[in-house]
Amino acid sequence: AASAPKTWTNEPTLVLVMDGMGESYRTMQAAVDDSDTNFVHDLMGTDAERIRQFPGQAELRSSVGTRGWREAESVYMVEGGDMGRLRPIWKRWTEERSPPELYNHGFHDMESVGALYSRMSSSIFGDWNTCGKVMGLAPWGETWAGKTNGERGIARYDRLFSGSMGYEECDLSVDWSAVERIEAMGPINAWDKSWGKRGDVGGENEALRRHYTSMAASIQNDLEEAILGLAKDLRKHTGATTLCLAGGVAQNSVLNGILAREAGFEKTYVPPCPGDEGISLGCALYGAHLLQTERGLLGKQGGGGGQTQDSREIDTRNTQKFLSPHLGWKYSRSELDDALEEFSPWIESTHR
């Protein structure tokens, strides 16, 4: 969340963070109880009392020691590009249904939208981190539904989620019976076997291929439905006109396009590093902000008695300079012209 708006905007912005799992409630609450100010988290300070949490704080607090919880989806408001005004306003937690000591912290059984999407990725391709392939496979659900023995198949299965997410109410949960039923309809991690030799699309593999495309179409549709509903409701209740996306789910470009077109925000921004790589950037930017605050650099008086340029504006300008949508350095027009001139004997270029 800290890296997303800081790289782009000074406007009041709603930051929607969607990932497989975030920090644990247990760790955050322990820091609060121990008055540990070295660990910066959403439950510290007075803002924590105003966060809409699902489940609520009372249930979370009473379950410490018996049930574990991790962040699923979180929402923040930030104004003026000021890191100090990045405040959490909404958070959904996912229960640790498996012991966190297991491989990947029991991620396979969590109920965040990102975790279930990753589970479907693992079921189809044998890799929980190939969600991009699932997204690309999803549109084929409709196509392959009519390719099985000349009979109409199922473009996508029933919903894998039940309930919905909203600003004031949230009862979204995974329908585990539906998940297990769908996974039992075909072998796990056998996508390669759904194709014949040299990519042959015919024969007995059609049914298996249709099964996997229907799985992909189902989870993609459920993701879009859940997040679009939440985004619309957040806009309605907060009045925000700019939406900024972060977390691994923000790498789902199909979802991003739907949010940009249908959620109703004037602007929708996806930072160049929405996934785990954004964590280090966010920590660096937040740390820089705290250091500037401690050293009195924000709004510091100049030597002549006049107000110097706000250092947070300097930060925003600099991050916009070195961060481009392509993850690399943002080159100036003169640098681009020099590079094109160097290779002009071998290439033709057109300026737009």
Tab-separated table of C-alpha atoms in Angstrom:
chain	number	residue	atom	x	y	z
A	1	ALA	CA	0.000	0.000	0.000
A	2	ALA	CA	2.808	2.427	0.839
A	3	SER	CA	4.486	1.998	-2.536
A	4	ALA	CA	1.410	2.357	-4.729
A	5	PRO	CA	0.140	5.967	-4.449
A	6	LYS	CA	3.587	7.355	-3.684
A	7	THR	CA	4.754	6.445	-7.171
A	8	TRP	CA	2.012	8.260	-8.987
A	9	THR	CA	-0.492	10.653	-7.487
A	10	ASN	CA	-1.037	13.555	-5.123
A	11	GLU	CA	-4.820	13.204	-5.371
A	12	PRO	CA	-7.099	11.677	-2.709
A	13	THR	CA	-6.842	8.016	-3.588
A	14	LEU	CA	-8.433	4.755	-2.550
A	15	VAL	CA	-5.795	2.003	-2.365
A	16	LEU	CA	-7.151	-1.545	-2.704
A	17	VAL	CA	-4.656	-4.248	-1.694
A	18	MET	CA	-5.473	-7.823	-2.756
A	19	ASP	CA	-3.086	-10.701	-2.159
A	20	GLY	CA	-2.980	-14.341	-1.170
A	21	MET	CA	-2.176	-13.538	2.438
A	22	GLY	CA	-0.653	-10.703	4.402
A	23	GLU	CA	0.598	-10.281	7.950
A	24	SER	CA	-0.963	-12.262	10.781
A	25	TYR	CA	-3.367	-10.710	13.273
A	26	ARG	CA	-1.510	-12.469	16.080
A	27	THR	CA	1.747	-10.675	15.224
A	28	MET	CA	0.098	-7.271	14.952
A	29	GLN	CA	-1.826	-7.590	18.210
A	30	ALA	CA	1.267	-8.790	20.059
A	31	ALA	CA	3.071	-5.629	18.952
A	32	VAL	CA	0.163	-3.525	20.237
A	33	ASP	CA	0.140	-5.323	23.594
A	34	ASP	CA	3.917	-4.898	23.937
A	35	SER	CA	3.815	-1.225	22.856
A	36	ASP	CA	6.295	-2.091	20.118
A	37	THR	CA	6.563	0.982	17.885
A	38	ASN	CA	9.338	-0.471	15.722
A	39	PHE	CA	6.841	-2.675	13.890
A	40	VAL	CA	4.631	-0.488	11.688
A	41	HIS	CA	1.261	-2.111	11.006
A	42	ASP	CA	-2.415	-1.285	10.535
A	43	LEU	CA	-3.535	-1.935	14.113
A	44	MET	CA	-1.207	0.622	15.690
A	45	GLY	CA	-2.376	4.126	16.542
A	46	THR	CA	-5.832	5.654	16.725
A	47	ASP	CA	-6.684	4.856	13.103
A	48	ALA	CA	-7.027	1.186	14.040
A	49	GLU	CA	-10.181	1.934	16.020
A	50	ARG	CA	-11.904	3.189	12.876
A	51	ILE	CA	-11.041	0.278	10.568
A	52	ARG	CA	-14.001	-1.777	9.417
A	53	GLN	CA	-12.801	-5.326	10.008
A	54	PHE	CA	-14.321	-8.643	8.984
A	55	PRO	CA	-14.466	-10.507	11.326
A	56	GLY	CA	-14.697	-7.700	13.866
A	57	GLN	CA	-12.050	-6.766	16.392
A	58	ALA	CA	-13.903	-8.423	19.281
A	59	GLU	CA	-14.000	-11.821	17.555
A	60	LEU	CA	-10.402	-11.517	16.397
A	61	ARG	CA	-9.205	-10.556	19.862
A	62	SER	CA	-11.086	-13.374	21.593
A	63	SER	CA	-9.729	-15.997	19.185
A	64	VAL	CA	-6.040	-15.284	19.842
A	65	GLY	CA	-4.446	-18.538	20.952
A	66	THR	CA	-7.125	-20.750	19.415
A	67	ARG	CA	-7.508	-19.515	15.827
A	68	GLY	CA	-5.090	-17.721	13.541
A	69	TRP	CA	-5.930	-15.010	11.012
A	70	ARG	CA	-4.080	-13.340	8.163
A	71	GLU	CA	-4.808	-10.279	6.080
A	72	ALA	CA	-6.803	-11.073	2.935
A	73	GLU	CA	-7.911	-7.788	1.345
A	74	SER	CA	-7.258	-4.302	2.741
A	75	VAL	CA	-8.306	-0.781	1.772
A	76	TYR	CA	-6.549	2.509	2.513
A	77	MET	CA	-7.175	6.195	1.888
A	78	VAL	CA	-4.278	8.491	1.095
A	79	GLU	CA	-4.460	12.235	0.514
A	80	GLY	CA	-1.972	14.562	-1.092
A	81	GLY	CA	0.614	11.859	-1.688
A	82	ASP	CA	1.530	12.231	2.004
A	83	MET	CA	2.721	8.898	3.405
A	84	GLY	CA	1.727	10.100	6.869
A	85	ARG	CA	-1.889	10.255	5.749
A	86	LEU	CA	-2.070	6.724	4.392
A	87	ARG	CA	-4.745	5.353	6.691
A	88	PRO	CA	-6.408	1.933	6.726
A	89	ILE	CA	-10.203	2.034	6.515
A	90	TRP	CA	-11.297	-1.546	5.705
A	91	LYS	CA	-9.836	-5.022	6.141
A	92	ARG	CA	-10.980	-8.585	5.567
A	93	TRP	CA	-9.144	-11.383	7.374
A	94	THR	CA	-8.789	-15.009	6.294
A	95	GLU	CA	-8.577	-17.780	8.852
A	96	GLU	CA	-5.528	-20.027	8.994
A	97	ARG	CA	-7.405	-23.267	8.364
A	98	SER	CA	-4.183	-25.301	8.326
A	99	PRO	CA	-1.226	-25.080	10.730
A	100	PRO	CA	1.029	-22.182	9.675
A	101	GLU	CA	4.024	-24.503	10.114
A	102	LEU	CA	3.014	-26.363	6.965
A	103	TYR	CA	4.465	-25.617	3.536
A	104	ASN	CA	3.680	-22.052	2.494
A	105	HIS	CA	1.969	-21.353	5.840
A	106	GLY	CA	-1.170	-23.312	4.916
A	107	PHE	CA	-1.793	-20.866	2.077
A	108	HIS	CA	-3.574	-23.605	0.110
A	109	ASP	CA	-6.594	-23.533	2.447
A	110	MET	CA	-7.040	-19.791	2.977
A	111	GLU	CA	-10.087	-17.845	1.830
A	112	SER	CA	-8.665	-14.687	0.294
A	113	VAL	CA	-9.504	-14.168	-3.370
A	114	GLY	CA	-5.813	-14.451	-4.201
A	115	ALA	CA	-5.356	-17.697	-2.276
A	116	LEU	CA	-8.268	-19.460	-3.974
A	117	TYR	CA	-7.077	-18.256	-7.374
A	118	SER	CA	-3.646	-19.705	-6.606
A	119	ARG	CA	-5.223	-22.981	-5.518
A	120	MET	CA	-6.959	-23.286	-8.888
A	121	SER	CA	-3.627	-22.510	-10.558
A	122	SER	CA	-2.039	-25.366	-8.624
A	123	SER	CA	-4.898	-27.724	-9.482
A	124	ILE	CA	-4.586	-27.025	-13.206
A	125	PHE	CA	-0.875	-26.437	-13.773
A	126	GLY	CA	0.725	-27.858	-10.625
A	127	ASP	CA	2.116	-24.454	-9.643
A	128	TRP	CA	0.331	-22.024	-7.321
A	129	ASN	CA	2.264	-19.137	-8.871
A	130	THR	CA	1.067	-19.505	-12.490
A	131	CYS	CA	-2.053	-17.402	-12.029
A	132	GLY	CA	-1.311	-15.551	-15.263
A	133	LYS	CA	-1.837	-18.794	-17.168
A	134	VAL	CA	-5.191	-19.296	-15.445
A	135	MET	CA	-6.245	-15.800	-16.468
A	136	GLY	CA	-5.221	-16.514	-20.060
A	137	LEU	CA	-7.004	-19.872	-20.065
A	138	ALA	CA	-10.293	-18.530	-18.679
A	139	PRO	CA	-11.730	-17.114	-21.957
A	140	TRP	CA	-11.427	-20.569	-23.518
A	141	GLY	CA	-14.071	-21.930	-21.172
A	142	GLU	CA	-16.800	-20.752	-23.518
A	143	THR	CA	-14.940	-21.944	-26.613
A	144	TRP	CA	-14.157	-25.446	-25.389
A	145	ALA	CA	-17.627	-25.927	-23.886
A	146	GLY	CA	-18.863	-26.782	-27.370
A	147	LYS	CA	-15.905	-28.949	-28.352
A	148	THR	CA	-16.692	-32.133	-26.436
A	149	ASN	CA	-17.993	-34.867	-28.746
A	150	GLY	CA	-20.113	-32.322	-30.553
A	151	GLU	CA	-22.241	-31.714	-27.455
A	152	ARG	CA	-22.595	-28.551	-25.445
A	153	GLY	CA	-20.417	-28.623	-22.337
A	154	ILE	CA	-20.197	-26.321	-19.321
A	155	ALA	CA	-18.441	-23.005	-19.955
A	156	ARG	CA	-17.812	-22.554	-16.249
A	157	TYR	CA	-18.774	-24.286	-13.037
A	158	ASP	CA	-20.869	-23.015	-10.151
A	159	ARG	CA	-19.523	-20.245	-7.928
A	160	LEU	CA	-16.582	-21.142	-5.750
A	161	PHE	CA	-17.363	-18.238	-3.412
A	162	SER	CA	-20.544	-17.567	-1.497
A	163	GLY	CA	-21.635	-14.160	-0.251
A	164	SER	CA	-20.092	-10.832	-1.247
A	165	MET	CA	-17.818	-8.021	-0.080
A	166	GLY	CA	-18.994	-4.493	0.694
A	167	TYR	CA	-17.883	-1.487	2.721
A	168	GLU	CA	-20.425	-1.983	5.512
A	169	GLU	CA	-21.128	-5.697	5.190
A	170	CYS	CA	-18.893	-8.572	4.130
A	171	ASP	CA	-19.811	-12.246	4.205
A	172	LEU	CA	-17.642	-13.569	1.378
A	173	SER	CA	-16.392	-17.104	2.005
A	174	VAL	CA	-15.130	-20.042	-0.019
A	175	ASP	CA	-17.621	-22.795	-0.797
A	176	TRP	CA	-15.224	-25.617	0.015
A	177	SER	CA	-17.695	-28.309	-0.989
A	178	ALA	CA	-17.851	-26.772	-4.473
A	179	VAL	CA	-14.053	-26.518	-4.643
A	180	GLU	CA	-13.541	-30.140	-3.642
A	181	ARG	CA	-16.310	-31.338	-5.956
A	182	ILE	CA	-14.804	-29.558	-8.956
A	183	GLU	CA	-11.272	-30.726	-8.180
A	184	ALA	CA	-12.560	-34.304	-7.924
A	185	MET	CA	-14.013	-34.137	-11.442
A	186	GLY	CA	-10.593	-34.576	-13.017
A	187	PRO	CA	-6.963	-35.311	-12.150
A	188	ILE	CA	-4.938	-32.619	-10.415
A	189	ASN	CA	-2.077	-31.073	-12.390
A	190	ALA	CA	-2.648	-32.887	-15.667
A	191	TRP	CA	-2.931	-29.975	-18.073
A	192	ASP	CA	-0.115	-31.331	-20.238
A	193	LYS	CA	-2.034	-34.589	-20.610
A	194	SER	CA	-5.073	-32.753	-21.968
A	195	TRP	CA	-3.305	-32.339	-25.302
A	196	GLY	CA	-2.400	-35.024	-27.806
A	197	LYS	CA	0.926	-35.359	-29.553
A	198	ARG	CA	2.205	-32.155	-31.158
A	199	GLY	CA	-0.690	-30.178	-29.768
A	200	ASP	CA	-3.440	-32.353	-31.250
A	201	VAL	CA	-6.768	-30.996	-29.953
A	202	GLY	CA	-8.897	-34.017	-30.773
A	203	GLY	CA	-9.471	-37.398	-29.217
A	204	GLU	CA	-10.198	-38.440	-25.678
A	205	ASN	CA	-8.372	-35.467	-24.155
A	206	GLU	CA	-11.119	-32.992	-25.063
A	207	ALA	CA	-13.139	-33.632	-21.902
A	208	LEU	CA	-10.096	-33.112	-19.670
A	209	ARG	CA	-9.156	-29.933	-21.488
A	210	ARG	CA	-12.702	-28.629	-21.153
A	211	HIS	CA	-12.614	-29.403	-17.425
A	212	TYR	CA	-9.527	-27.250	-16.898
A	213	THR	CA	-10.791	-24.349	-19.006
A	214	SER	CA	-14.069	-24.410	-17.074
A	215	MET	CA	-12.126	-24.294	-13.797
A	216	ALA	CA	-10.160	-21.287	-15.034
A	217	ALA	CA	-13.302	-19.531	-16.261
A	218	SER	CA	-15.011	-20.134	-12.920
A	219	ILE	CA	-12.320	-18.642	-10.703
A	220	GLN	CA	-11.753	-15.684	-13.036
A	221	ASN	CA	-15.476	-14.900	-13.085
A	222	ASP	CA	-15.723	-15.213	-9.296
A	223	LEU	CA	-12.726	-12.918	-8.831
A	224	GLU	CA	-14.174	-10.248	-11.113
A	225	GLU	CA	-17.599	-10.424	-9.479
A	226	ALA	CA	-16.271	-10.180	-5.911
A	227	ILE	CA	-13.768	-7.363	-6.468
A	228	LEU	CA	-15.937	-5.279	-8.799
A	229	GLY	CA	-18.758	-5.354	-6.243
A	230	LEU	CA	-16.374	-4.262	-3.484
A	231	ALA	CA	-14.825	-1.477	-5.582
A	232	LYS	CA	-18.225	-0.021	-6.505
A	233	ASP	CA	-19.364	-0.048	-2.885
A	234	LEU	CA	-16.123	1.550	-1.695
A	235	ARG	CA	-16.523	4.370	-4.206
A	236	LYS	CA	-20.117	4.900	-3.074
A	237	HIS	CA	-19.242	5.175	0.618
A	238	THR	CA	-15.919	7.026	0.418
A	239	GLY	CA	-16.537	9.373	-2.505
A	240	ALA	CA	-13.023	8.664	-3.804
A	241	THR	CA	-12.524	9.372	-7.500
A	242	THR	CA	-9.155	7.653	-7.931
A	243	LEU	CA	-8.520	3.934	-7.440
A	244	CYS	CA	-5.038	2.501	-6.954
A	245	LEU	CA	-4.536	-1.281	-7.037
A	246	ALA	CA	-1.830	-3.223	-5.211
A	247	GLY	CA	-1.016	-6.784	-4.207
A	248	GLY	CA	-0.450	-9.829	-6.372
A	249	VAL	CA	-4.067	-9.897	-7.595
A	250	ALA	CA	-3.446	-6.499	-9.213
A	251	GLN	CA	-1.333	-8.358	-11.787
A	252	ASN	CA	-4.579	-9.778	-13.223
A	253	SER	CA	-4.864	-7.406	-16.173
A	254	VAL	CA	-8.334	-8.651	-17.155
A	255	LEU	CA	-9.657	-7.711	-13.713
A	256	ASN	CA	-7.840	-4.374	-13.875
A	257	GLY	CA	-9.514	-3.550	-17.178
A	258	ILE	CA	-12.956	-4.363	-15.793
A	259	LEU	CA	-12.347	-2.175	-12.737
A	260	ALA	CA	-11.158	0.705	-14.920
A	261	ARG	CA	-14.245	0.476	-17.150
A	262	GLU	CA	-16.992	-0.467	-14.729
A	263	ALA	CA	-16.135	0.489	-11.124
A	264	GLY	CA	-16.973	4.151	-11.710
A	265	PHE	CA	-13.702	5.810	-10.691
A	266	GLU	CA	-12.398	8.700	-12.779
A	267	LYS	CA	-8.888	7.245	-12.701
A	268	THR	CA	-7.583	3.738	-12.073
A	269	TYR	CA	-3.873	3.179	-11.518
A	270	VAL	CA	-1.842	-0.025	-11.368
A	271	PRO	CA	1.696	0.612	-10.054
A	272	PRO	CA	4.702	-0.932	-11.820
A	273	CYS	CA	5.330	-3.283	-8.901
A	274	PRO	CA	1.978	-4.384	-7.465
A	275	GLY	CA	3.107	-7.800	-6.204
A	276	ASP	CA	5.591	-8.851	-3.537
A	277	GLU	CA	8.299	-6.768	-5.176
A	278	GLY	CA	6.377	-3.675	-4.054
A	279	ILE	CA	6.912	-4.555	-0.393
A	280	SER	CA	10.570	-3.501	-0.378
A	281	LEU	CA	9.781	-0.321	-2.296
A	282	GLY	CA	6.966	0.562	0.094
A	283	CYS	CA	9.200	-0.023	3.109
A	284	ALA	CA	11.912	2.189	1.622
A	285	LEU	CA	9.502	5.018	0.831
A	286	TYR	CA	7.820	4.796	4.219
A	287	GLY	CA	11.187	4.723	5.968
A	288	ALA	CA	12.324	7.776	4.041
A	289	HIS	CA	9.161	9.585	5.082
A	290	LEU	CA	9.707	8.769	8.763
A	291	LEU	CA	13.339	9.885	8.628
A	292	GLN	CA	12.355	13.171	7.038
A	293	THR	CA	9.711	13.716	9.694
A	294	GLU	CA	12.156	12.991	12.526
A	295	ARG	CA	14.760	15.332	11.045
A	296	GLY	CA	12.229	18.113	10.542
A	297	LEU	CA	12.601	18.174	6.775
A	298	LEU	CA	8.894	18.268	5.956
A	299	GLY	CA	7.922	21.891	5.402
A	300	LYS	CA	11.288	23.149	6.732
A	301	GLN	CA	11.979	26.904	6.584
A	302	GLY	CA	14.572	28.022	4.074
A	303	GLY	CA	17.637	30.051	4.968
A	304	GLY	CA	15.998	33.285	3.835
A	305	GLY	CA	12.972	32.733	6.013
A	306	GLY	CA	10.810	31.495	3.143
A	307	GLN	CA	9.135	28.127	2.933
A	308	THR	CA	11.165	25.551	1.021
A	309	GLN	CA	9.558	23.137	-1.372
A	310	ASP	CA	7.787	20.443	0.613
A	311	SER	CA	10.137	17.455	0.713
A	312	ARG	CA	7.249	15.072	0.191
A	313	GLU	CA	6.683	16.788	-3.171
A	314	ILE	CA	10.353	16.203	-3.949
A	315	ASP	CA	9.911	12.533	-3.068
A	316	THR	CA	6.881	12.186	-5.310
A	317	ARG	CA	8.646	13.885	-8.172
A	318	ASN	CA	11.678	11.630	-7.842
A	319	THR	CA	9.708	8.389	-7.623
A	320	GLN	CA	7.760	9.391	-10.706
A	321	LYS	CA	11.079	9.948	-12.464
A	322	PHE	CA	12.630	6.567	-11.811
A	323	LEU	CA	9.506	4.407	-11.929
A	324	SER	CA	7.824	3.693	-15.244
A	325	PRO	CA	5.108	1.120	-16.087
A	326	HIS	CA	7.903	-1.027	-17.552
A	327	LEU	CA	9.729	-1.326	-14.181
A	328	GLY	CA	12.900	0.304	-15.475
A	329	TRP	CA	14.329	3.817	-15.456
A	330	LYS	CA	12.108	6.474	-17.003
A	331	TYR	CA	14.253	7.933	-19.809
A	332	SER	CA	13.972	11.546	-20.937
A	333	ARG	CA	13.146	12.525	-24.524
A	334	SER	CA	16.752	13.619	-25.135
A	335	GLU	CA	18.083	10.257	-23.919
A	336	LEU	CA	15.689	8.440	-26.240
A	337	ASP	CA	16.710	10.663	-29.155
A	338	ASP	CA	20.401	9.969	-28.515
A	339	ALA	CA	19.799	6.209	-28.459
A	340	LEU	CA	17.794	6.323	-31.680
A	341	GLU	CA	20.458	8.435	-33.344
A	342	GLU	CA	23.164	5.951	-32.388
A	343	PHE	CA	21.339	3.098	-34.106
A	344	SER	CA	19.838	5.128	-36.954
A	345	PRO	CA	21.925	3.311	-39.628
A	346	TRP	CA	20.132	0.068	-38.756
A	347	ILE	CA	16.632	1.099	-37.652
A	348	GLU	CA	13.817	3.382	-38.716
A	349	SER	CA	11.834	5.154	-36.013
A	350	THR	CA	8.686	7.240	-35.948
A	351	HIS	CA	7.992	9.848	-33.260
A	352	ARG	CA	4.446	10.070	-31.928
